[in-house]
CSV table of C-alpha atoms in Angstrom, one decimal:
chain,number,residue,atom,x,y,z
A,41,UNK,CA,21.0,34.6,-59.9
A,42,UNK,CA,23.0,37.6,-59.0
A,43,UNK,CA,26.1,35.9,-57.8
A,44,UNK,CA,26.1,33.6,-61.0
A,45,UNK,CA,26.0,36.8,-63.1
A,46,UNK,CA,28.8,38.4,-61.3
A,47,UNK,CA,31.0,35.0,-61.7
A,48,UNK,CA,30.3,35.1,-65.6
A,49,UNK,CA,30.7,38.9,-66.0
A,50,UNK,CA,34.1,39.0,-64.2
A,51,UNK,CA,35.3,35.9,-66.3
A,52,UNK,CA,34.1,37.7,-69.4
A,53,UNK,CA,36.0,40.8,-68.3
A,54,UNK,CA,38.9,38.7,-67.5
A,55,UNK,CA,39.1,37.5,-71.0
A,56,UNK,CA,39.0,40.9,-72.5
A,57,UNK,CA,42.1,41.9,-70.2
A,58,UNK,CA,44.1,39.5,-71.2
A,59,UNK,CA,43.5,39.7,-74.8
A,60,UNK,CA,44.7,43.5,-74.1
A,61,UNK,CA,47.7,42.4,-72.4
A,62,UNK,CA,48.6,39.7,-75.0
A,63,UNK,CA,48.5,42.8,-77.3
A,64,UNK,CA,51.6,44.0,-75.8
A,65,UNK,CA,53.6,40.7,-76.6
A,66,UNK,CA,52.4,40.0,-80.4
A,67,UNK,CA,55.3,42.3,-81.8
A,68,UNK,CA,55.9,40.0,-84.6
A,69,UNK,CA,54.3,37.6,-87.1
A,70,UNK,CA,56.0,34.7,-85.1
A,71,UNK,CA,54.5,36.0,-81.8
A,72,UNK,CA,51.0,36.8,-83.4
A,73,UNK,CA,50.4,33.6,-85.2
A,74,UNK,CA,52.5,31.0,-82.9
A,75,UNK,CA,53.2,32.7,-79.5
A,76,UNK,CA,56.8,33.0,-80.7
A,77,UNK,CA,57.4,29.1,-80.6
A,78,UNK,CA,58.3,29.5,-77.1
A,79,UNK,CA,55.4,27.5,-75.0
A,80,UNK,CA,56.7,25.2,-72.3
A,81,UNK,CA,54.9,21.7,-71.5
A,82,UNK,CA,52.4,23.1,-68.9
A,83,UNK,CA,51.1,26.0,-71.1
A,84,UNK,CA,51.2,23.8,-74.3
A,85,UNK,CA,49.2,21.0,-72.6
A,86,UNK,CA,46.8,23.2,-71.1
A,87,UNK,CA,45.9,25.3,-74.5
A,88,UNK,CA,45.9,22.0,-76.6
A,89,UNK,CA,43.4,20.3,-74.4
A,90,UNK,CA,41.3,23.7,-74.2
A,91,UNK,CA,41.3,24.1,-78.2
A,92,UNK,CA,40.1,20.3,-78.9
A,93,UNK,CA,37.5,20.3,-75.9
A,94,UNK,CA,34.9,23.0,-77.5
A,95,UNK,CA,31.1,23.5,-77.3
A,96,UNK,CA,30.6,20.1,-79.3
A,97,UNK,CA,32.9,18.2,-76.9
A,98,UNK,CA,31.0,19.9,-73.8
A,99,UNK,CA,27.6,20.6,-74.8
A,100,UNK,CA,27.4,18.1,-77.7
A,101,UNK,CA,29.2,15.5,-75.6
A,102,UNK,CA,26.6,15.7,-72.7
A,103,UNK,CA,23.8,15.5,-75.2
A,104,UNK,CA,25.2,12.2,-76.7
A,105,UNK,CA,25.3,10.9,-73.2
A,106,UNK,CA,21.7,12.0,-72.8
A,107,UNK,CA,20.7,10.3,-75.8
A,108,UNK,CA,22.8,7.0,-75.9
A,109,UNK,CA,24.4,6.6,-72.5
A,110,UNK,CA,27.8,6.0,-71.7
A,111,UNK,CA,28.6,5.2,-75.3
A,112,UNK,CA,27.9,8.8,-76.2
A,113,UNK,CA,31.7,9.2,-74.9
A,114,UNK,CA,32.9,8.0,-78.2
A,115,UNK,CA,32.8,11.0,-80.0
A,116,UNK,CA,35.2,13.0,-77.5
A,117,UNK,CA,37.0,9.9,-77.0
A,118,UNK,CA,38.2,9.5,-80.6
A,119,UNK,CA,39.3,13.1,-80.6
A,120,UNK,CA,41.6,12.3,-77.7
A,121,UNK,CA,43.0,9.2,-79.3
A,122,UNK,CA,43.5,11.3,-82.5
A,123,UNK,CA,45.5,13.9,-80.3
A,124,UNK,CA,47.6,11.1,-78.6
A,125,UNK,CA,48.5,9.6,-82.2
A,126,UNK,CA,49.6,13.1,-83.3
A,127,UNK,CA,51.6,13.7,-80.3
A,128,UNK,CA,53.5,10.6,-80.2
A,129,UNK,CA,53.9,9.9,-84.1
A,130,UNK,CA,54.0,13.2,-85.7
A,131,UNK,CA,54.2,16.2,-83.4
A,132,UNK,CA,58.0,16.4,-83.4
A,133,UNK,CA,58.6,16.3,-86.9
A,134,UNK,CA,55.6,19.0,-87.4
A,135,UNK,CA,57.2,21.3,-85.0
A,136,UNK,CA,60.7,21.1,-86.8
A,137,UNK,CA,59.1,22.4,-89.9
A,138,UNK,CA,58.9,25.9,-88.6
A,139,UNK,CA,55.9,26.9,-90.8
A,140,UNK,CA,52.7,28.7,-90.0
A,141,UNK,CA,50.1,26.6,-92.1
A,142,UNK,CA,49.4,23.2,-93.1
A,143,UNK,CA,49.4,24.3,-96.9
A,144,UNK,CA,52.9,25.8,-96.2
A,145,UNK,CA,54.0,22.1,-95.3
A,146,UNK,CA,52.2,20.7,-98.6
A,147,UNK,CA,54.2,23.3,-100.5
A,148,UNK,CA,57.4,22.0,-98.9
A,149,UNK,CA,56.7,18.4,-99.7
A,150,UNK,CA,55.2,18.8,-103.2
A,151,UNK,CA,57.3,21.8,-104.4
A,152,UNK,CA,54.7,24.6,-104.3
A,153,UNK,CA,51.8,23.0,-106.3
A,154,UNK,CA,49.3,22.2,-103.8
A,155,UNK,CA,48.8,25.4,-101.5
A,156,UNK,CA,46.1,27.1,-102.6
A,157,UNK,CA,43.4,24.6,-103.3
A,158,UNK,CA,44.4,22.9,-99.9
A,159,UNK,CA,44.3,26.4,-98.4
A,160,UNK,CA,40.7,26.7,-99.6
A,161,UNK,CA,39.6,23.3,-98.0
A,162,UNK,CA,41.5,24.1,-94.8
A,163,UNK,CA,39.8,27.5,-94.7
A,164,UNK,CA,36.3,25.8,-94.9
A,165,UNK,CA,37.2,23.4,-92.2
A,166,UNK,CA,38.2,25.9,-89.9
A,167,UNK,CA,35.5,28.4,-90.7
A,168,UNK,CA,32.9,25.7,-89.8
A,169,UNK,CA,34.9,24.8,-86.7
A,170,UNK,CA,34.6,28.3,-85.2
A,171,UNK,CA,30.7,28.4,-86.2
A,172,UNK,CA,30.1,25.5,-84.2
A,173,UNK,CA,31.5,26.8,-80.9
A,174,UNK,CA,29.9,30.2,-81.7
A,175,UNK,CA,26.5,28.2,-81.8
A,176,UNK,CA,26.9,27.1,-78.4
A,177,UNK,CA,26.7,30.6,-77.1
A,178,UNK,CA,23.2,30.8,-77.6
A,179,UNK,CA,22.3,27.8,-75.1
A,180,UNK,CA,24.6,29.2,-72.6
A,181,UNK,CA,23.6,32.8,-72.8
A,182,UNK,CA,19.9,31.9,-73.0
A,183,UNK,CA,20.3,30.1,-69.4
A,184,UNK,CA,22.5,32.9,-68.1
A,185,UNK,CA,20.4,35.8,-68.9
A,186,UNK,CA,17.5,34.8,-71.0
A,187,UNK,CA,19.0,36.2,-74.2
A,188,UNK,CA,17.6,36.1,-77.7
A,189,UNK,CA,19.6,33.4,-79.8
A,190,UNK,CA,20.8,35.9,-82.2
A,191,UNK,CA,22.0,38.2,-79.4
A,192,UNK,CA,23.5,35.6,-77.7
A,193,UNK,CA,25.6,34.5,-80.7
A,194,UNK,CA,26.6,38.1,-81.3
A,195,UNK,CA,27.7,39.0,-77.8
A,196,UNK,CA,29.7,35.7,-77.4
A,197,UNK,CA,31.3,36.1,-80.8
A,198,UNK,CA,32.1,39.7,-80.4
A,199,UNK,CA,34.1,39.0,-77.2
A,200,UNK,CA,36.0,36.2,-78.7
A,201,UNK,CA,36.8,38.2,-81.8
A,202,UNK,CA,38.0,41.1,-79.7
A,203,UNK,CA,40.6,39.3,-77.5
A,204,UNK,CA,41.8,37.3,-80.4
A,205,UNK,CA,42.1,40.3,-82.6
A,206,UNK,CA,44.0,42.2,-80.2
A,207,UNK,CA,46.8,39.9,-79.1
A,208,UNK,CA,46.3,37.0,-81.6
A,209,UNK,CA,48.2,33.6,-80.2
A,210,UNK,CA,49.6,35.1,-77.3
A,211,UNK,CA,46.1,36.2,-76.0
A,212,UNK,CA,44.7,33.0,-76.8
A,213,UNK,CA,47.1,31.2,-75.0
A,214,UNK,CA,46.7,33.1,-72.0
A,215,UNK,CA,42.8,32.7,-72.1
A,216,UNK,CA,43.1,29.1,-72.8
A,217,UNK,CA,45.1,28.5,-69.7
A,218,UNK,CA,42.5,30.2,-67.4
A,219,UNK,CA,39.7,28.4,-69.6
A,220,UNK,CA,41.3,25.0,-69.1
A,221,UNK,CA,41.7,25.5,-65.2
A,222,UNK,CA,37.9,26.8,-65.1
A,223,UNK,CA,36.9,23.9,-67.3
A,224,UNK,CA,38.7,21.3,-65.1
A,225,UNK,CA,37.1,22.5,-61.9
A,226,UNK,CA,33.6,23.4,-63.4
A,227,UNK,CA,32.9,20.1,-65.3
A,228,UNK,CA,35.2,17.4,-63.8
A,229,UNK,CA,35.2,18.4,-60.1
A,230,UNK,CA,31.9,20.1,-59.7
A,231,UNK,CA,29.4,19.1,-62.2
A,232,UNK,CA,30.3,15.6,-62.6
A,233,UNK,CA,30.0,14.2,-59.0
A,234,UNK,CA,27.0,16.7,-58.3
A,235,UNK,CA,25.1,15.2,-61.3
A,236,UNK,CA,25.7,11.6,-60.4
A,237,UNK,CA,24.5,12.3,-56.8
A,238,UNK,CA,21.4,14.1,-57.9
A,239,UNK,CA,20.4,11.2,-60.1
A,240,UNK,CA,20.8,9.0,-57.0
A,241,UNK,CA,24.2,7.2,-58.0
A,242,UNK,CA,25.2,4.8,-60.4
A,243,UNK,CA,23.1,2.0,-59.0
A,244,UNK,CA,19.9,4.3,-59.4
A,245,UNK,CA,20.8,5.3,-63.0
A,246,UNK,CA,21.1,1.7,-64.0
A,247,UNK,CA,17.8,0.9,-62.4
A,248,UNK,CA,16.3,3.8,-64.2
A,249,UNK,CA,17.7,3.3,-67.7
A,250,UNK,CA,17.8,0.5,-70.4
A,251,UNK,CA,20.8,-1.5,-70.5
A,252,UNK,CA,21.9,-0.1,-73.8
A,253,UNK,CA,22.7,3.1,-71.9
A,254,UNK,CA,25.6,1.2,-70.2
A,255,UNK,CA,26.8,-0.8,-73.3
A,256,UNK,CA,30.2,0.1,-74.6
A,257,UNK,CA,28.9,0.1,-78.3
A,258,UNK,CA,25.2,1.4,-77.4
A,259,UNK,CA,25.8,4.1,-80.0
A,260,UNK,CA,26.5,1.6,-82.7
A,261,UNK,CA,29.9,0.2,-84.1
A,262,UNK,CA,29.5,1.9,-87.5
A,263,UNK,CA,29.1,5.1,-85.6
A,264,UNK,CA,32.2,4.6,-83.6
A,265,UNK,CA,34.2,3.8,-87.0
A,266,UNK,CA,33.1,7.0,-88.5
A,267,UNK,CA,33.9,8.9,-85.5
A,268,UNK,CA,37.3,7.3,-85.7
A,269,UNK,CA,37.6,8.4,-89.3
A,270,UNK,CA,36.3,11.8,-88.8
A,271,UNK,CA,37.9,13.0,-85.5
A,272,UNK,CA,40.9,10.8,-84.9
A,273,UNK,CA,42.3,11.4,-88.4
A,274,UNK,CA,41.0,15.2,-88.1
A,275,UNK,CA,43.2,15.8,-85.1
A,276,UNK,CA,46.2,14.6,-87.2
A,277,UNK,CA,45.9,17.2,-89.9
A,278,UNK,CA,43.7,20.4,-88.7
A,279,UNK,CA,45.3,23.8,-89.0
A,280,UNK,CA,44.0,24.6,-85.5
A,281,UNK,CA,45.8,21.7,-84.0
A,282,UNK,CA,49.1,22.0,-86.1
A,283,UNK,CA,49.0,25.9,-85.3
A,284,UNK,CA,49.1,24.9,-81.7
A,285,UNK,CA,51.9,22.2,-82.3
A,286,UNK,CA,54.0,25.2,-84.0
A,287,UNK,CA,53.7,27.1,-80.6
A,288,UNK,CA,56.0,24.4,-78.8
A,289,UNK,CA,59.5,25.3,-77.9
A,290,UNK,CA,60.9,22.0,-78.7
A,291,UNK,CA,60.1,18.3,-79.8
A,292,UNK,CA,59.9,17.1,-76.1
A,293,UNK,CA,57.3,19.7,-75.5
A,294,UNK,CA,55.2,18.9,-78.6
A,295,UNK,CA,55.2,15.1,-77.8
A,296,UNK,CA,55.0,15.1,-73.9
A,297,UNK,CA,52.7,18.0,-73.8
A,298,UNK,CA,50.4,16.6,-76.3
A,299,UNK,CA,50.3,13.3,-74.7
A,300,UNK,CA,49.0,14.7,-71.6
A,301,UNK,CA,46.6,16.7,-73.4
A,302,UNK,CA,45.1,13.7,-75.2
A,303,UNK,CA,44.9,11.7,-71.8
A,304,UNK,CA,43.2,14.6,-70.5
A,305,UNK,CA,40.6,14.6,-73.5
A,306,UNK,CA,39.8,10.8,-72.6
A,307,UNK,CA,38.8,11.6,-68.8
A,308,UNK,CA,36.7,14.6,-70.2
A,309,UNK,CA,35.0,12.3,-72.7
A,310,UNK,CA,33.7,9.8,-69.9
A,311,UNK,CA,32.7,12.8,-67.6
A,312,UNK,CA,30.4,14.3,-70.5
A,313,UNK,CA,28.8,10.9,-71.1
A,314,UNK,CA,28.1,10.3,-67.4
A,315,UNK,CA,26.7,13.7,-67.0
A,316,UNK,CA,24.7,13.3,-69.7
A,317,UNK,CA,23.3,9.8,-68.6
A,318,UNK,CA,22.4,11.6,-65.0
A,319,UNK,CA,20.7,14.2,-67.0
A,320,UNK,CA,18.4,11.5,-68.6
A,321,UNK,CA,17.5,10.2,-65.3
A,322,UNK,CA,16.5,13.6,-64.0
A,323,UNK,CA,15.0,15.0,-67.0
A,324,UNK,CA,13.7,12.2,-69.3
A,325,UNK,CA,11.7,14.3,-71.7
A,326,UNK,CA,13.8,17.2,-72.9
A,327,UNK,CA,13.0,18.6,-76.1
A,328,UNK,CA,16.6,18.3,-77.6
A,329,UNK,CA,19.6,16.2,-76.2
A,330,UNK,CA,21.7,19.5,-76.5
A,331,UNK,CA,19.5,21.0,-73.9
A,332,UNK,CA,20.7,18.7,-71.3
A,333,UNK,CA,23.8,20.5,-70.1
A,334,UNK,CA,22.0,23.6,-69.6
A,335,UNK,CA,19.3,22.3,-68.0
A,336,UNK,CA,21.3,20.3,-65.5
A,337,UNK,CA,23.3,23.2,-64.7
A,338,UNK,CA,20.2,25.2,-64.3
A,339,UNK,CA,18.4,23.1,-62.1
A,340,UNK,CA,20.7,20.7,-60.3
A,341,UNK,CA,23.7,23.2,-59.1
A,342,UNK,CA,23.4,25.6,-56.3
A,343,UNK,CA,24.2,29.6,-56.6
A,344,UNK,CA,27.6,30.4,-57.4
A,345,UNK,CA,28.7,26.8,-58.4
A,346,UNK,CA,26.2,27.3,-61.1
A,347,UNK,CA,27.8,30.5,-62.3
A,348,UNK,CA,31.2,28.6,-62.4
A,349,UNK,CA,30.0,25.7,-64.0
A,350,UNK,CA,28.4,27.9,-66.8
A,351,UNK,CA,31.6,29.7,-67.1
A,352,UNK,CA,33.5,26.4,-67.6
A,353,UNK,CA,31.1,25.9,-70.5
A,354,UNK,CA,32.0,29.3,-72.1
A,355,UNK,CA,35.6,28.4,-71.2
A,356,UNK,CA,35.3,25.2,-73.6
A,357,UNK,CA,33.4,27.4,-76.3
A,358,UNK,CA,35.5,30.2,-76.5
A,359,UNK,CA,38.8,28.2,-76.5
A,360,UNK,CA,38.0,26.3,-79.6
A,361,UNK,CA,36.2,29.2,-81.0
A,362,UNK,CA,39.4,31.5,-80.7
A,363,UNK,CA,41.6,28.9,-81.8
A,364,UNK,CA,39.7,27.9,-85.0
A,365,UNK,CA,39.2,31.6,-85.5
A,366,UNK,CA,43.2,32.5,-85.7
A,367,UNK,CA,43.6,29.2,-87.8
A,368,UNK,CA,41.0,30.5,-90.2
A,369,UNK,CA,42.5,33.9,-90.5
A,370,UNK,CA,46.1,32.6,-90.8
A,371,UNK,CA,44.9,30.2,-93.8
A,372,UNK,CA,42.8,33.1,-95.5
A,373,UNK,CA,45.7,35.5,-95.3
A,374,UNK,CA,48.8,33.3,-95.9
A,375,UNK,CA,47.3,30.5,-98.2
A,376,UNK,CA,44.7,32.3,-100.0
A,377,UNK,CA,45.0,36.0,-100.2
A,378,UNK,CA,48.8,36.1,-100.3
A,379,UNK,CA,48.7,33.8,-103.3
A,380,UNK,CA,46.0,35.6,-105.1
A,381,UNK,CA,47.6,39.1,-104.6
A,382,UNK,CA,50.8,37.4,-105.9
A,383,UNK,CA,49.3,36.4,-109.1
A,384,UNK,CA,47.9,39.7,-109.6
A,385,UNK,CA,51.3,41.2,-109.2
A,386,UNK,CA,52.8,38.9,-111.6
A,387,UNK,CA,50.0,39.9,-114.2
A,388,UNK,CA,50.6,43.7,-113.6
A,389,UNK,CA,53.6,44.9,-115.5
A,390,UNK,CA,53.1,48.4,-113.7
A,391,UNK,CA,54.7,47.3,-110.6
A,392,UNK,CA,58.2,46.4,-109.6
A,393,UNK,CA,57.1,45.0,-106.1
A,394,UNK,CA,58.1,41.5,-105.2
A,395,UNK,CA,55.3,39.2,-105.9
A,396,UNK,CA,54.2,35.8,-104.9
A,397,UNK,CA,52.9,34.2,-101.9
A,398,UNK,CA,55.7,36.1,-99.9
A,399,UNK,CA,54.2,39.6,-100.0
A,400,UNK,CA,56.5,40.4,-97.2
A,401,UNK,CA,57.0,43.9,-98.6
A,402,UNK,CA,55.0,46.5,-99.9
A,403,UNK,CA,54.7,48.1,-103.4
A,404,UNK,CA,57.4,50.5,-102.4
A,405,UNK,CA,59.5,47.9,-100.8
A,406,UNK,CA,58.5,49.2,-97.4
A,407,UNK,CA,58.0,46.3,-94.9
A,408,UNK,CA,54.3,45.3,-94.5
A,409,UNK,CA,52.8,45.3,-90.9
A,410,UNK,CA,52.1,41.5,-90.9
A,411,UNK,CA,50.7,41.8,-87.5
A,412,UNK,CA,48.2,44.5,-88.6
A,413,UNK,CA,47.3,42.3,-91.6
A,414,UNK,CA,46.4,39.3,-89.8
A,415,UNK,CA,44.5,41.3,-87.3
A,416,UNK,CA,42.4,42.6,-90.1
A,417,UNK,CA,41.9,38.9,-91.2
A,418,UNK,CA,40.8,37.8,-87.8
A,419,UNK,CA,38.2,40.6,-87.6
A,420,UNK,CA,36.9,39.7,-91.2
A,421,UNK,CA,36.8,36.0,-90.4
A,422,UNK,CA,35.2,36.6,-87.0
A,423,UNK,CA,32.3,38.7,-88.6
A,424,UNK,CA,31.9,35.8,-91.3
A,425,UNK,CA,31.5,33.3,-88.3
A,426,UNK,CA,29.0,35.2,-86.5
A,427,UNK,CA,26.8,35.6,-89.7
A,428,UNK,CA,27.1,31.9,-90.5
A,429,UNK,CA,26.1,30.9,-86.8
A,430,UNK,CA,22.9,33.0,-87.0
A,431,UNK,CA,21.9,30.9,-89.9
A,432,UNK,CA,22.7,27.6,-88.8
A,433,UNK,CA,21.2,25.6,-85.6
A,434,UNK,CA,22.8,22.1,-85.1
A,435,UNK,CA,26.3,21.9,-83.2
A,436,UNK,CA,26.9,18.2,-84.3
A,437,UNK,CA,25.9,18.9,-87.7
A,438,UNK,CA,28.1,21.7,-88.1
A,439,UNK,CA,31.0,20.0,-86.7
A,440,UNK,CA,30.5,16.9,-88.9
A,441,UNK,CA,30.7,19.1,-92.0
A,442,UNK,CA,33.7,20.7,-90.8
A,443,UNK,CA,35.6,17.2,-90.3
A,444,UNK,CA,34.3,15.7,-93.5
A,445,UNK,CA,35.6,18.5,-95.3
A,446,UNK,CA,39.0,18.3,-93.7
A,447,UNK,CA,39.3,14.5,-93.5
A,448,UNK,CA,37.9,13.7,-96.8
A,449,UNK,CA,39.8,16.4,-98.7
A,450,UNK,CA,43.0,16.6,-96.9
A,451,UNK,CA,43.9,13.5,-94.8
A,452,UNK,CA,45.5,11.6,-97.8
A,453,UNK,CA,47.9,14.0,-99.3
A,454,UNK,CA,49.2,15.4,-95.8
A,455,UNK,CA,49.7,11.9,-94.4
A,456,UNK,CA,50.9,10.7,-98.0
A,457,UNK,CA,53.5,13.6,-98.0
A,458,UNK,CA,54.8,12.5,-94.4
A,459,UNK,CA,54.8,8.6,-95.2
A,460,UNK,CA,55.3,8.1,-98.9
A,461,UNK,CA,58.2,9.6,-100.8
A,462,UNK,CA,56.7,8.7,-104.3
A,463,UNK,CA,53.8,10.9,-103.9
A,464,UNK,CA,53.6,13.8,-106.1
A,465,UNK,CA,52.2,17.4,-106.5
A,466,UNK,CA,49.8,16.3,-109.1
A,467,UNK,CA,48.5,13.4,-106.9
A,468,UNK,CA,48.3,15.8,-104.0
A,469,UNK,CA,46.0,18.1,-106.0
A,470,UNK,CA,44.0,15.3,-107.6
A,471,UNK,CA,43.3,13.6,-104.0
A,472,UNK,CA,42.4,17.2,-102.5
A,473,UNK,CA,39.8,17.8,-105.5
A,474,UNK,CA,38.3,14.3,-105.8
A,475,UNK,CA,38.0,13.7,-102.1
A,476,UNK,CA,36.6,17.0,-101.3
A,477,UNK,CA,33.9,17.1,-104.0
A,478,UNK,CA,32.9,13.4,-103.3
A,479,UNK,CA,32.3,14.3,-99.6
A,480,UNK,CA,30.3,17.5,-100.6
A,481,UNK,CA,28.4,15.8,-103.3
A,482,UNK,CA,27.4,12.8,-101.0
A,483,UNK,CA,26.5,15.1,-97.9
A,484,UNK,CA,24.2,16.9,-100.3
A,485,UNK,CA,22.6,13.8,-101.5
A,486,UNK,CA,22.6,11.8,-98.6
A,487,UNK,CA,22.5,14.1,-95.6
A,488,UNK,CA,25.2,15.8,-93.5
A,489,UNK,CA,25.0,13.0,-90.7
A,490,UNK,CA,25.3,9.9,-93.1
A,491,UNK,CA,28.2,7.7,-92.7
A,492,UNK,CA,28.9,7.3,-96.4
A,493,UNK,CA,30.3,10.7,-97.3
A,494,UNK,CA,33.5,10.4,-95.4
A,495,UNK,CA,33.9,6.7,-96.3
A,496,UNK,CA,33.6,7.1,-100.2
A,497,UNK,CA,35.4,10.4,-100.0
A,498,UNK,CA,38.5,8.9,-98.4
A,499,UNK,CA,38.4,5.9,-100.8
A,500,UNK,CA,38.1,8.4,-103.8
A,501,UNK,CA,40.8,10.6,-102.3
A,502,UNK,CA,43.3,7.6,-101.8
A,503,UNK,CA,42.7,6.3,-105.3
A,504,UNK,CA,43.1,9.5,-106.9
A,505,UNK,CA,46.3,10.2,-104.8
A,506,UNK,CA,48.0,7.0,-105.7
A,507,UNK,CA,46.9,6.7,-109.3
A,508,UNK,CA,48.0,10.2,-110.3
A,509,UNK,CA,51.1,9.9,-108.3
A,510,UNK,CA,52.4,6.8,-110.2
A,511,UNK,CA,51.3,8.3,-113.4
A,512,UNK,CA,53.3,11.7,-113.1
A,513,UNK,CA,57.1,12.2,-112.6
A,514,UNK,CA,58.6,11.9,-109.0
A,515,UNK,CA,58.8,15.0,-107.1
A,516,UNK,CA,62.1,16.7,-107.8
A,517,UNK,CA,65.0,15.2,-105.7
A,518,UNK,CA,66.1,18.9,-104.7
A,519,UNK,CA,62.7,19.4,-103.3
A,520,UNK,CA,62.8,16.1,-101.4
A,521,UNK,CA,66.2,16.9,-100.1
A,522,UNK,CA,64.9,20.3,-98.8
A,523,UNK,CA,62.0,18.5,-97.2
A,524,UNK,CA,64.0,15.9,-95.6
A,525,UNK,CA,66.3,18.3,-94.1
A,526,UNK,CA,63.5,20.5,-92.7
A,527,UNK,CA,62.2,17.6,-91.0
A,528,UNK,CA,65.3,16.8,-89.3
A,529,UNK,CA,65.5,20.3,-87.9
A,530,UNK,CA,68.0,21.5,-90.5
A,531,UNK,CA,66.6,24.4,-92.2
A,532,UNK,CA,69.8,26.1,-93.1
A,533,UNK,CA,70.8,22.9,-95.1
A,534,UNK,CA,67.4,22.8,-97.1
A,535,UNK,CA,67.5,26.2,-98.4
A,536,UNK,CA,65.1,29.0,-98.1
A,537,UNK,CA,62.2,28.6,-95.9
A,538,UNK,CA,58.7,28.5,-97.8
A,539,UNK,CA,57.9,32.0,-99.2
A,540,UNK,CA,54.6,32.5,-97.5
A,541,UNK,CA,56.5,32.4,-94.2
A,542,UNK,CA,59.5,34.2,-95.2
A,543,UNK,CA,58.9,37.8,-94.4
A,544,UNK,CA,60.9,39.9,-92.0
A,545,UNK,CA,58.9,39.3,-89.0
A,546,UNK,CA,59.7,35.5,-89.6
A,547,UNK,CA,63.4,35.9,-89.8
A,548,UNK,CA,63.8,38.5,-87.1
A,549,UNK,CA,61.8,37.0,-84.2
A,550,UNK,CA,64.0,35.9,-81.5
A,551,UNK,CA,62.2,32.5,-81.5
A,552,UNK,CA,61.9,32.2,-85.2
A,553,UNK,CA,64.0,29.6,-87.5
């Protein structure tokens, strides 16, 4: 294993070095949170594919292939479909908004009435998404070094937190590009063909396994439908995904680069299912389907190649973990903490400082170091992710919790805001609250992996949104005019930008508004 160890250690050292290099470029809020909105098509598509294909897509995707055969590809396949839909239909408009968070978009659309509660839901989603990837460190480091599960989570989490804290989105973008290349070589070009050959080829795999393993809907039609609701729609509205859209330097980059990344996801989905099916032939009695990836890597691959493929698995885990972590910290700082601080300032007669969600200046009117503030939040959220990961055990369950919260609580008000001008702020608030509470209640009563929470949560959210919107006064015409101007890419005609994004760094960045 000496060669494999060397490959992994060099890879991890490279990630930290890129974090240090990215720190030199992250000199403004725009640089730190959205890479200065300057990414071209190659970097944009590579980093977008890297963030959506994480530990659940790699280790969990192979595990589903081990359990269900080729139809195990549906989970990751629906992620790719969602990314394609986002890129083709919505990404250009989202990029033109020039905001930092989904909640800022809701504030723009509804006149500042939905940001805090939507921020709490989005924060819970991004936090759990980061946890799912952190859980996967345990499997990989156990195969590599025989580490205790807790130590493996702490080690992997600490590396991601370190390079994310140092350089923000610039560091994450640089590391994601390396991770995309390593993942493509390790999983698609090496592990996939070697696994199929070791299993005796497709003919032998069909002879050894039941026909259900090769049926398109062997996993179950209802399960596929649930995946579409959770993952395809989740791609349309997740902060981690939108924050990558914000990094595109233009509409064309967001649309074409995202389409390329979505297509890559479809290929990756099928590859994971095939690898899992081959593992079922080679190791029919594993204790857990999630062990399939690590087992086939450890036993079927030669020295050196094994290290590269395990580095690919680390790439998948780290890219999603770092993207979710910066999204979680961005929401926590900009959508929750800044608003709470604004409320406290408004209630305190002793301060003359500007208040509200802006918080772009300190109490004496001095500019606040927003990069430093966001670094602090990344560090705090990273520590929280590691602690939660130590308490959980199932990757797919954690991912399901994340997406149920996201889709059940935020899909309707976000898409409603983009597509239905009669939607109101009161309707959005009711939709988030009713949908989120319905999903949480049904997950507690029926189980995390039950299909009903997302079905009834979405239905309740939609009914609340439409009913309350129709029962309340339409959104102010000036707010809608400003919203339409922003969607058209004319921020000057729309008036001021959302207060949470209007600090000094947002206006002085060369790639700002």
